Coordinates of C-alpha atoms in Angstrom, one line a residue:
M1 CA 0.0 0.0 0.0
S2 CA 1.4 3.4 -1.0
R3 CA 1.8 6.2 1.5
F4 CA -1.0 8.1 -0.2
G5 CA -3.2 5.1 -0.2
F6 CA -2.8 4.6 3.6
L7 CA -3.4 8.3 4.3
L8 CA -6.4 8.2 2.1
A9 CA -7.9 5.3 4.1
A10 CA -7.2 6.8 7.3
T11 CA -8.8 10.0 6.4
L12 CA -11.9 8.6 4.8
V13 CA -12.6 6.4 7.9
T14 CA -12.1 9.4 10.4
S15 CA -14.0 11.9 8.4
N16 CA -17.6 12.9 8.9
A17 CA -19.6 9.7 8.7
G18 CA -22.6 11.5 7.4
L19 CA -20.7 12.7 4.4
L20 CA -18.3 9.8 3.6
G21 CA -19.5 6.9 5.5
A22 CA -17.4 3.8 6.4
V23 CA -14.7 2.9 3.8
D24 CA -12.9 -0.3 3.5
P25 CA -9.1 0.5 3.6
S26 CA -8.5 -2.1 0.9
S27 CA -10.7 -0.3 -1.7
A28 CA -9.5 3.2 -0.7
L29 CA -6.6 2.9 -3.0
E30 CA -8.8 2.9 -6.0
E31 CA -9.3 6.1 -8.0
S32 CA -12.9 5.2 -8.3
V33 CA -13.4 5.6 -4.5
L34 CA -11.9 9.1 -4.5
R35 CA -14.1 10.0 -7.5
T36 CA -17.2 8.7 -5.8
Q37 CA -16.3 10.8 -2.6
F38 CA -15.7 13.8 -4.5
E39 CA -19.0 13.5 -6.4
K40 CA -20.7 13.1 -3.1
F41 CA -18.9 16.3 -1.7
V42 CA -20.1 18.3 -4.7
A43 CA -23.7 17.1 -4.2
D44 CA -23.7 17.6 -0.4
F45 CA -22.4 21.1 -0.7
N46 CA -24.1 22.2 -3.8
R47 CA -20.9 22.9 -5.8
V48 CA -21.3 24.2 -9.3
Y49 CA -18.3 24.4 -11.5
K50 CA -18.1 26.5 -14.8
D51 CA -16.8 23.7 -17.0
D52 CA -15.1 20.3 -17.1
D53 CA -11.6 21.8 -16.7
E54 CA -12.6 23.4 -13.3
V55 CA -14.1 20.1 -12.3
A56 CA -10.8 18.4 -13.0
E57 CA -8.9 21.2 -11.2
R58 CA -11.1 20.9 -8.1
Y59 CA -10.9 17.2 -8.0
E60 CA -7.1 17.3 -7.8
I61 CA -7.3 19.9 -5.1
F62 CA -9.7 17.6 -3.2
K63 CA -7.3 14.7 -3.4
S64 CA -4.5 16.9 -2.1
N65 CA -6.6 18.0 0.8
I66 CA -7.4 14.3 1.7
E67 CA -3.7 13.8 2.2
L68 CA -3.4 17.0 4.2
I69 CA -6.2 15.9 6.4
A70 CA -4.5 12.7 7.2
V71 CA -1.3 14.6 8.1
R72 CA -3.2 16.8 10.5
N73 CA -4.9 13.9 12.1
A74 CA -1.6 12.2 12.7
A75 CA -0.4 15.4 14.4
E76 CA -3.3 15.5 16.7
A77 CA -2.9 11.9 17.7
A78 CA 0.7 12.4 18.3
A79 CA -0.1 15.3 20.7
G80 CA -2.5 13.1 22.5
S81 CA -5.4 15.3 21.4
T82 CA -9.0 14.3 20.6
G83 CA -9.1 16.8 17.6
T84 CA -10.2 15.3 14.4
H85 CA -10.0 16.6 10.8
G86 CA -12.1 15.5 7.9
V87 CA -13.8 16.6 4.6
T88 CA -15.6 19.9 5.1
K89 CA -17.2 22.4 2.7
F90 CA -13.7 23.8 2.1
A91 CA -12.3 20.6 0.7
D92 CA -12.1 21.8 -2.9
L93 CA -10.1 25.0 -2.0
T94 CA -6.3 25.2 -2.1
Q95 CA -4.8 26.6 1.2
E96 CA -4.0 29.9 -0.5
E97 CA -7.6 30.3 -1.7
F98 CA -9.0 29.4 1.8
A99 CA -6.7 32.0 3.4
S100 CA -7.5 34.7 1.0
R101 CA -11.2 34.3 1.4
Y102 CA -11.6 33.6 5.1
L103 CA -8.5 34.5 7.0
K104 CA -7.9 38.2 6.9
T105 CA -6.6 40.2 9.8
I106 CA -4.3 43.2 9.7
T107 CA -2.2 43.1 12.8
P108 CA -0.8 46.4 14.0
E109 CA 2.9 46.8 14.1
D110 CA 2.8 47.7 17.8
L111 CA 0.1 45.8 19.6
A112 CA 1.0 47.6 22.8
A113 CA -0.1 50.8 21.2
S114 CA -3.8 49.8 21.6
K115 CA -5.9 51.9 23.9
A116 CA -7.3 48.8 25.7
Q117 CA -7.1 48.9 29.4
P118 CA -6.1 45.8 31.5
G119 CA -9.1 43.4 32.0
M120 CA -10.7 43.2 35.3
F121 CA -9.1 40.0 36.3
E122 CA -5.8 40.8 34.7
A123 CA -5.8 43.6 37.3
E124 CA -6.3 41.0 40.0
A125 CA -3.4 38.8 38.7
T126 CA -0.8 41.6 38.3
N127 CA -2.1 44.0 41.1
N128 CA -0.7 47.0 39.3
S129 CA -3.7 48.5 37.7
S130 CA -6.1 51.2 38.9
N131 CA -9.0 49.0 37.8
S132 CA -9.9 47.3 41.1
R133 CA -13.4 46.6 40.3
L134 CA -13.3 42.8 41.0
R135 CA -10.2 42.7 43.2
G136 CA -11.0 40.8 46.3
R137 CA -13.6 38.5 44.7
Q138 CA -13.2 34.9 45.4
L139 CA -11.8 33.0 42.3
L140 CA -12.7 29.4 41.5
A141 CA -10.2 26.8 41.0
T142 CA -11.9 25.3 37.9
Y143 CA -14.5 26.6 35.5
D144 CA -17.2 25.0 33.4
Q145 CA -19.2 27.7 31.7
D146 CA -21.0 28.1 28.4
W147 CA -22.6 31.4 27.4
T148 CA -24.1 30.1 24.2
G149 CA -27.6 31.3 23.9
V150 CA -27.3 33.3 27.0
Y151 CA -25.1 36.2 26.0
T152 CA -24.7 35.3 22.2
T153 CA -26.8 35.7 19.1
A154 CA -26.9 33.0 16.3
V155 CA -23.9 31.8 14.5
K156 CA -23.1 34.1 11.6
N157 CA -21.5 33.5 8.2
Q158 CA -19.0 36.0 6.7
G159 CA -19.1 34.3 3.3
Y160 CA -16.4 35.0 0.7
C161 CA -15.1 38.0 2.5
G162 CA -12.2 38.5 4.8
S163 CA -14.4 40.3 7.3
C164 CA -13.8 37.9 10.3
W165 CA -12.5 41.0 12.3
A166 CA -15.8 42.8 11.9
F167 CA -17.9 39.8 12.9
S168 CA -15.7 39.2 16.0
V169 CA -16.2 42.7 17.1
V170 CA -19.9 42.9 16.4
E171 CA -20.5 39.6 18.2
Q172 CA -18.6 40.9 21.2
V173 CA -20.6 44.1 21.3
E174 CA -23.8 42.2 21.0
S175 CA -22.8 39.9 23.9
D176 CA -21.7 42.8 26.1
S177 CA -25.0 44.6 25.3
M178 CA -26.9 41.6 26.5
R179 CA -24.8 41.2 29.6
L180 CA -24.8 44.9 30.6
L181 CA -28.1 46.3 29.1
G182 CA -30.4 43.3 29.3
E183 CA -31.0 40.2 27.2
N184 CA -32.7 41.6 24.1
D185 CA -33.3 40.2 20.6
D186 CA -32.8 43.7 19.3
F187 CA -29.1 43.5 20.0
I188 CA -28.4 42.0 16.5
L189 CA -26.0 44.5 15.0
S190 CA -24.5 45.2 11.6
P191 CA -21.1 43.8 10.5
Q192 CA -21.6 45.5 7.2
E193 CA -21.3 48.9 8.9
L194 CA -17.7 48.0 9.9
V195 CA -16.9 46.4 6.6
S196 CA -18.0 49.4 4.4
C197 CA -17.6 52.3 6.9
D198 CA -14.6 51.6 9.1
T199 CA -11.8 52.6 6.8
S200 CA -9.6 54.2 9.4
N201 CA -6.5 52.9 11.1
G202 CA -5.8 50.5 8.4
N203 CA -9.0 48.5 8.4
A204 CA -9.8 47.3 4.9
G205 CA -13.3 45.6 4.7
C206 CA -13.0 42.2 3.0
N207 CA -9.2 42.5 2.9
G208 CA -8.9 42.4 6.7
G209 CA -9.0 44.5 9.8
W210 CA -8.3 44.6 13.6
T211 CA -10.6 44.2 16.5
T212 CA -9.3 47.1 18.7
T213 CA -9.3 49.7 15.9
A214 CA -12.8 48.7 15.1
Y215 CA -13.8 49.4 18.7
D216 CA -12.3 52.9 18.2
Y217 CA -14.4 53.4 15.1
I218 CA -17.6 52.4 17.0
E219 CA -16.8 54.8 19.8
S220 CA -15.8 57.8 17.5
S221 CA -18.7 57.2 15.0
G222 CA -21.4 57.2 17.7
G223 CA -22.2 53.4 17.6
L224 CA -23.5 50.5 15.6
V225 CA -26.8 50.2 13.9
Q226 CA -28.9 47.1 13.8
E227 CA -28.5 44.4 11.2
T228 CA -31.9 45.2 9.8
A229 CA -30.9 48.8 9.2
Y230 CA -27.7 47.8 7.3
P231 CA -27.9 44.1 6.1
Y232 CA -24.7 42.1 5.4
V233 CA -24.1 41.8 1.6
S234 CA -20.3 41.5 1.2
G235 CA -20.2 37.8 1.9
A236 CA -21.9 37.0 -1.5
T237 CA -19.5 38.9 -3.6
G238 CA -16.3 39.6 -1.6
T239 CA -16.8 43.3 -2.2
Q240 CA -16.5 45.9 0.5
Y241 CA -18.9 48.4 -1.0
S242 CA -18.9 52.2 -0.1
C243 CA -20.4 53.3 3.2
D244 CA -24.1 54.0 3.1
T245 CA -24.2 57.1 5.4
D246 CA -28.0 57.1 5.5
A247 CA -28.1 53.6 6.9
I248 CA -26.0 54.5 9.9
L249 CA -27.9 57.6 11.0
N250 CA -29.6 55.9 14.0
P251 CA -27.1 53.7 15.9
L252 CA -28.3 51.5 18.8
V253 CA -25.3 50.7 20.8
T254 CA -21.8 52.3 21.2
V255 CA -18.6 51.3 22.9
T256 CA -17.4 53.5 25.8
D257 CA -14.3 51.5 26.7
Y258 CA -12.6 48.2 26.0
Y259 CA -10.3 45.9 28.0
Q260 CA -7.6 43.3 27.2
Y261 CA -6.3 40.2 28.8
Y262 CA -2.8 38.7 28.5
T263 CA -2.9 35.3 30.3
E264 CA -5.2 32.4 29.9
S265 CA -5.8 32.2 33.5
A266 CA -7.3 35.7 33.6
M267 CA -9.2 34.9 30.5
A268 CA -10.6 31.8 32.1
Q269 CA -11.7 33.8 35.2
H270 CA -13.6 36.3 32.9
V271 CA -15.3 33.6 30.7
G272 CA -16.0 31.5 33.8
Q273 CA -17.7 34.3 35.7
V274 CA -18.5 37.2 33.5
G275 CA -19.1 36.6 29.8
T276 CA -17.5 36.2 26.3
L277 CA -14.3 37.4 24.8
S278 CA -13.3 38.5 21.2
I279 CA -10.1 36.9 20.1
A280 CA -7.6 36.9 17.3
I281 CA -6.1 33.6 16.4
D282 CA -4.2 31.3 13.9
A283 CA -6.9 29.4 12.0
S284 CA -4.7 28.2 9.2
T285 CA -5.6 24.6 9.9
W286 CA -9.2 25.1 10.8
A287 CA -10.6 24.4 7.2
S288 CA -10.6 20.7 7.8
Y289 CA -11.7 20.6 11.5
T290 CA -14.7 18.4 12.2
S291 CA -14.7 17.3 16.0
G292 CA -12.8 16.9 19.2
V293 CA -10.6 19.3 21.1
M294 CA -7.9 20.6 18.7
S295 CA -4.5 21.3 20.1
T296 CA -2.2 21.5 17.0
C297 CA -1.9 24.7 15.1
G298 CA 0.4 27.7 14.6
T299 CA 0.6 31.1 16.1
S300 CA 0.5 33.3 13.0
I301 CA -2.5 35.4 13.7
D302 CA -5.0 35.4 10.7
H303 CA -8.4 35.2 12.0
A304 CA -10.8 36.8 14.6
V305 CA -13.5 34.9 16.5
Q306 CA -15.3 34.8 19.9
I307 CA -14.7 32.7 23.0
T308 CA -18.1 31.7 24.4
G309 CA -17.3 29.0 26.9
V310 CA -14.4 27.4 28.9
N311 CA -13.9 24.1 30.9
T312 CA -10.7 23.9 32.8
D313 CA -11.3 20.5 34.1
S314 CA -9.3 18.0 31.9
S315 CA -11.6 15.1 33.2
N316 CA -14.6 16.5 31.4
S317 CA -16.5 14.5 28.7
M318 CA -14.4 16.0 25.8
G319 CA -11.3 14.4 27.3
D320 CA -9.3 17.6 27.7
A321 CA -9.7 21.1 29.1
Y322 CA -10.9 23.4 26.4
W323 CA -12.1 26.8 25.2
L324 CA -15.4 26.9 23.2
V325 CA -15.0 29.2 20.2
R326 CA -17.7 30.6 18.0
N327 CA -16.6 31.0 14.4
S328 CA -18.2 33.0 11.6
W329 CA -18.2 30.4 8.8
G330 CA -21.9 29.3 9.3
T331 CA -23.4 26.3 11.1
D332 CA -22.4 23.7 8.4
W333 CA -18.8 23.7 9.8
G334 CA -17.3 22.2 13.0
Y335 CA -19.9 21.8 15.8
S336 CA -22.7 23.8 14.3
G337 CA -20.3 26.7 13.8
Y338 CA -18.1 26.1 16.9
I339 CA -14.6 24.7 17.6
Y340 CA -13.1 23.3 20.7
L341 CA -9.4 24.4 21.5
S342 CA -7.1 23.0 24.0
Y343 CA -6.9 25.2 27.1
G344 CA -3.6 26.1 28.9
D345 CA -1.1 26.0 26.0
N346 CA -1.9 29.3 24.2
T347 CA -3.4 27.1 21.5
C348 CA -3.4 28.8 18.0
G349 CA -2.1 32.0 19.8
I350 CA -5.4 32.5 21.7
T351 CA -3.8 35.1 24.2
T352 CA -2.8 37.5 21.4
I353 CA -5.6 40.0 21.9
P354 CA -8.5 38.9 24.0
T355 CA -11.0 41.8 24.5
Y356 CA -14.3 42.8 26.0
T357 CA -16.2 46.2 26.0
E358 CA -18.3 48.4 28.0
V359 CA -21.3 49.6 26.1
K360 CA -24.3 51.9 26.5
L361 CA -27.5 52.7 24.4
T362 CA -27.0 55.7 22.1
G363 CA -30.4 57.2 22.7
G364 CA -31.1 57.3 19.1
T365 CA -34.4 56.3 17.4
S366 CA -33.1 52.8 16.8
V367 CA -33.8 51.5 20.3
P368 CA -34.8 48.2 21.7
T369 CA -38.6 47.5 21.4
A370 CA -38.8 44.1 23.1
A371 CA -39.2 44.0 26.8
P372 CA -36.1 43.0 28.7
T373 CA -36.1 39.4 30.0
A374 CA -35.2 38.1 33.5
G375 CA -31.9 39.3 34.6
S376 CA -32.2 42.8 33.2
G377 CA -34.3 45.7 34.6
I378 CA -33.5 46.6 38.2
S379 CA -30.8 44.0 38.7
N380 CA -28.7 45.7 35.9
T381 CA -29.6 49.1 37.3
I382 CA -28.1 48.0 40.7
K383 CA -25.0 46.6 38.9
N384 CA -24.5 49.8 37.0
L385 CA -24.9 51.8 40.3
L386 CA -22.3 49.7 42.0
R387 CA -19.9 50.1 39.0
E388 CA -20.4 53.9 39.1
I389 CA -19.7 54.0 42.8
E390 CA -16.6 51.8 42.5
D391 CA -15.2 53.9 39.7
A392 CA -15.9 57.1 41.6
T393 CA -14.5 56.0 45.0
G394 CA -11.9 53.5 44.0
L395 CA -13.3 51.1 46.7
D396 CA -13.6 47.3 46.1
E397 CA -17.1 46.0 45.3
Q398 CA -17.3 44.2 48.6
Y399 CA -16.7 47.4 50.5
V400 CA -19.2 49.4 48.4
V401 CA -21.9 46.7 49.1
M402 CA -21.1 46.8 52.9
I403 CA -21.5 50.6 53.0
L404 CA -24.8 50.4 51.0
V405 CA -26.2 47.7 53.3
F406 CA -25.3 49.8 56.3
L407 CA -26.9 52.9 55.0
I408 CA -30.1 51.0 54.0
V409 CA -30.3 49.4 57.5
F410 CA -29.7 52.8 59.1
V411 CA -32.5 54.4 57.1
I412 CA -34.9 51.6 57.8
C413 CA -34.3 51.8 61.5
S414 CA -34.7 55.5 61.6
C415 CA -38.0 55.3 59.8
I416 CA -39.3 52.6 62.2
S417 CA -38.2 54.6 65.2
C418 CA -39.9 57.8 63.9
C419 CA -43.2 55.9 63.2
C420 CA -43.2 54.4 66.7
R421 CA -42.9 57.8 68.3
Q422 CA -45.8 59.1 66.3
T423 CA -48.2 56.2 67.1
R424 CA -47.3 55.7 70.8
P425 CA -50.1 57.1 73.1
R426 CA -49.0 60.2 75.2
R427 CA -48.4 59.4 78.8
Q428 CA -50.9 60.9 81.3
P429 CA -49.6 62.7 84.4
P430 CA -50.4 61.0 87.7
V431 CA -53.4 62.0 89.7
R432 CA -53.2 62.7 93.4
H433 CA -56.3 62.9 95.6
V434 CA -56.4 65.3 98.4
Q435 CA -59.4 65.8 100.8
N436 CA -60.2 69.2 101.7
P437 CA -63.3 70.7 103.3
V438 CA -65.4 72.5 100.9
H439 CA -68.6 74.7 101.1
Q440 CA -72.0 73.4 100.5
N441 CA -72.6 72.4 96.9
Y442 CA -69.0 72.8 96.1
G443 CA -68.0 70.2 93.5
E444 CA -64.7 68.6 92.6
Y445 CA -62.2 70.8 91.0
P446 CA -58.6 70.2 89.8
A447 CA -55.6 72.2 90.8
T448 CA -52.2 71.8 89.1
Q449 CA -49.1 71.5 91.3
G450 CA -46.0 70.7 89.4
Q451 CA -46.3 67.5 87.4
A452 CA -49.2 66.1 89.3
T453 CA -52.8 66.9 89.1
L454 CA -54.3 67.7 92.5
V455 CA -58.0 66.7 92.7
Y456 CA -59.7 68.1 95.7
T457 CA -62.5 65.9 96.9
P458 CA -65.0 67.6 99.2
I459 CA -65.4 66.2 102.8
Q460 CA -69.0 65.8 103.7
P461 CA -69.9 67.7 107.0
S462 CA -70.5 65.5 110.0
A463 CA -74.2 64.9 110.9
P464 CA -75.5 67.0 113.8
P465 CA -75.9 65.3 117.1
A466 CA -79.2 63.6 117.8
S467 CA -81.7 65.4 120.1
G468 CA -81.9 64.2 123.6
P469 CA -83.0 65.1 127.0
Y470 CA -80.1 67.3 127.4
S471 CA -80.5 69.2 124.3
A472 CA -81.5 72.8 124.8

């Protein structure tokens, strides 16, 4: 059996069973098997080629990718990983075509020049930041958290446009809006605004961009509009299009600040306790990912996505500690649009630029119309009040809460004491009875003496002596 034949057999057996099915290794060497699988791939993914020459070209690319998939599976197995590669919707693209269409980030020459502040848990870890908001909060040893469907919108599809940076930023602003402003279906924002209108700081639409400079645009421009106001169209053509200034007149949400992490432990604390993170990453081997926890990839940053979950317990059902990452390649890739990446080893350069934002409603006409669900409303008002007090005083959250509780108890006790004084019956002064002779027909009358009331009770005159023999 040739090396190619062995790799082909291994690849077809470990690929998506729904697409390729089980294949007998002894027959995998035959060209007819590859041809049959290619035809199934074309049917399953609705591929239409312009002529027979392109069909032949795509078939040769498909064969090359089958060998590449087997090499990647061998690397994952050697690393002791559960990550698996197989035939996906990208199997008829060369690596260069895939990168030019889907992997486009423009990394700044100086990452340290970003205006991002240290994240809340990074401040705890380094203890050298003025951001003390969560300093002193108890941290867990392990985390198992998934914000999918809680602080996330549906999986999106960037299409044939290198706009991953725009999708990562929009998804993060959506998630932070749900977390800070209330879970609301109206927080479905427009990636097209960033693709077409954010041309500052080197961002270039379908030719790439960077997350933190996109935050700068959102803040300076007044915010992002909803997807319904500015629908995404660049994915169908790979064209940036000029900015529609009329479509962005009424933004819904804007960014007021953004924060960055530098370590996986701080990232895990955030995702485990707070919410999602936007990240930039090396996704050069992701085209063939199908399942498992992937651990083998490079660190040449070329893609931007969003972390939506973390499990730091290596004994979990996936067989390894992992990050759960939402991609922007549609639900027909990976785990319905998601990928699992190994936790703790800076897999794919995951610590390069993890960020989250603070957001607020713009007050424009494009405002949420649906009522906030549970977890918003008064609870978020209290959270915002606590944050404002913490920022204004520099006190830790626990001390702010203690002071507020003391003030509330003091006010309640004062009110109760006041009410008791108002309703208690006034005490009557004591009454002293004094007997004094009075004239006839003289009734009882009071006389005040100090704090006591003197009541004079008339003394009845003695009866006259009875008549007798000695009476005159």
